[in-house]
């Protein structure tokens, strides 16, 4: 699979960057591009892979590690079993109605 080259104009200057290999693009396709106006050399194709996939992967992995570390402080029995304190039911005396 080939990597597409994507071009756009900003302030009458042309910028070209390479897109992602897993995005099926053809010559002449129009795609949304996001970039900071002060740094158009770092442009991205605005889709899930280009914008959100990297940050999502880099945030899920540390959360999994943090969860594993937090669960390592508990005993296995404490995590798997819900323990209730035994309680007793006391018989209540019913009050006689006043006449």
Short mmCIF file of C-alpha atoms in Angstrom, two decimals:
data_model
loop_
_atom_site.label_atom_id
_atom_site.label_comp_id
_atom_site.label_asym_id
_atom_site.label_seq_id
_atom_site.Cartn_x
_atom_site.Cartn_y
_atom_site.Cartn_z
CA UNK A 1 0.00 0.00 0.00
CA UNK A 2 1.35 3.40 -0.89
CA UNK A 3 1.55 6.39 1.43
CA UNK A 4 -0.40 9.35 0.05
CA UNK A 5 1.13 12.82 -0.26
CA UNK A 6 -1.29 15.55 0.78
CA UNK A 7 -0.86 19.17 -0.17
CA UNK A 8 -2.58 22.36 0.91
CA UNK A 9 -2.07 26.10 0.66
CA UNK A 10 -1.60 28.50 3.55
CA UNK A 11 -0.85 32.19 2.93
CA UNK A 12 -0.30 31.43 -0.77
CA UNK A 13 2.45 28.94 0.10
CA UNK A 14 2.11 25.23 -0.67
CA UNK A 15 2.76 22.64 2.03
CA UNK A 16 3.02 18.91 1.40
CA UNK A 17 3.04 16.14 4.00
CA UNK A 18 2.66 12.38 3.92
CA UNK A 19 -0.57 10.85 5.14
CA UNK A 20 -1.18 7.59 6.90
CA UNK A 21 -0.77 4.34 4.98
CA UNK A 22 -4.04 2.86 6.27
CA UNK A 23 -6.24 5.68 4.93
CA UNK A 24 -7.57 4.75 1.49
CA UNK A 25 -7.04 7.90 -0.58
CA UNK A 26 -6.96 8.36 -4.33
CA UNK A 27 -5.46 11.09 -6.48
CA UNK A 28 -7.74 14.12 -6.40
CA UNK A 29 -9.53 13.23 -3.17
CA UNK A 30 -10.28 16.14 -0.86
CA UNK A 31 -9.51 15.52 2.81
CA UNK A 32 -9.86 17.77 5.87
CA UNK A 33 -6.48 18.97 7.12
CA UNK A 34 -5.76 20.48 10.55
CA UNK A 35 -2.71 22.55 11.38
CA UNK A 36 -1.64 25.42 13.59
CA UNK A 37 -1.42 28.64 11.56
CA UNK A 38 2.01 29.43 13.00
CA UNK A 39 3.34 25.95 12.16
CA UNK A 40 1.70 24.56 9.00
CA UNK A 41 4.57 22.10 8.48
CA UNK A 42 3.07 19.85 11.18
CA UNK A 43 -0.30 19.24 9.53
CA UNK A 44 -2.50 16.19 10.02
CA UNK A 45 -5.36 14.64 8.12
CA UNK A 46 -8.40 15.20 10.32
CA UNK A 47 -9.67 11.68 10.96
CA UNK A 48 -9.68 9.33 13.93
CA UNK A 49 -6.29 7.79 13.13
CA UNK A 50 -4.56 11.09 12.51
CA UNK A 51 -5.89 13.00 15.49
CA UNK A 52 -7.06 10.62 18.24
CA UNK A 53 -5.42 7.21 17.84
CA UNK A 54 -1.97 8.19 19.14
CA UNK A 55 -3.16 10.04 22.26
CA UNK A 56 -5.70 7.29 22.95
CA UNK A 57 -3.03 4.58 22.89
CA UNK A 58 -0.65 6.65 24.99
CA UNK A 59 -3.35 7.30 27.60
CA UNK A 60 -4.88 3.80 27.82
CA UNK A 61 -1.56 2.03 28.38
CA UNK A 62 -0.59 4.08 31.49
CA UNK A 63 -4.13 3.67 32.85
CA UNK A 64 -3.78 -0.11 32.59
CA UNK A 65 -0.44 0.02 34.39
CA UNK A 66 -1.88 2.29 37.10
CA UNK A 67 -4.86 -0.04 37.57
CA UNK A 68 -2.54 -3.04 37.92
CA UNK A 69 -0.41 -1.22 40.49
CA UNK A 70 -3.45 -0.14 42.51
CA UNK A 71 -4.94 -3.65 42.50
CA UNK A 72 -1.61 -5.11 43.61
CA UNK A 73 -2.13 -3.51 47.04
CA UNK A 74 -5.22 -5.64 47.74
CA UNK A 75 -5.37 -9.29 48.66
CA UNK A 76 -7.01 -11.58 46.17
CA UNK A 77 -9.71 -12.61 48.64
CA UNK A 78 -10.59 -8.98 49.27
CA UNK A 79 -11.13 -8.36 45.58
CA UNK A 80 -13.14 -11.50 44.80
CA UNK A 81 -15.32 -11.90 47.86
CA UNK A 82 -17.75 -9.48 49.37
CA UNK A 83 -17.71 -9.94 53.09
CA UNK A 84 -20.65 -9.04 55.25
CA UNK A 85 -20.54 -8.74 58.99
CA UNK A 86 -22.94 -11.18 60.62
CA UNK A 87 -25.95 -9.55 62.14
CA UNK A 88 -28.74 -10.77 64.34
CA UNK A 89 -32.42 -10.14 64.05
CA UNK A 90 -33.97 -9.17 67.34
CA UNK A 91 -37.58 -9.76 68.08
CA UNK A 92 -39.40 -6.54 68.58
CA UNK A 93 -42.19 -6.19 71.09
CA UNK A 94 -45.23 -4.60 69.63
CA UNK A 95 -46.85 -1.95 71.74
CA UNK A 96 -50.40 -2.51 72.84
CA UNK A 97 -52.80 0.02 71.39
CA UNK A 98 -54.15 2.58 73.85
CA UNK A 99 -57.83 2.35 74.57
#
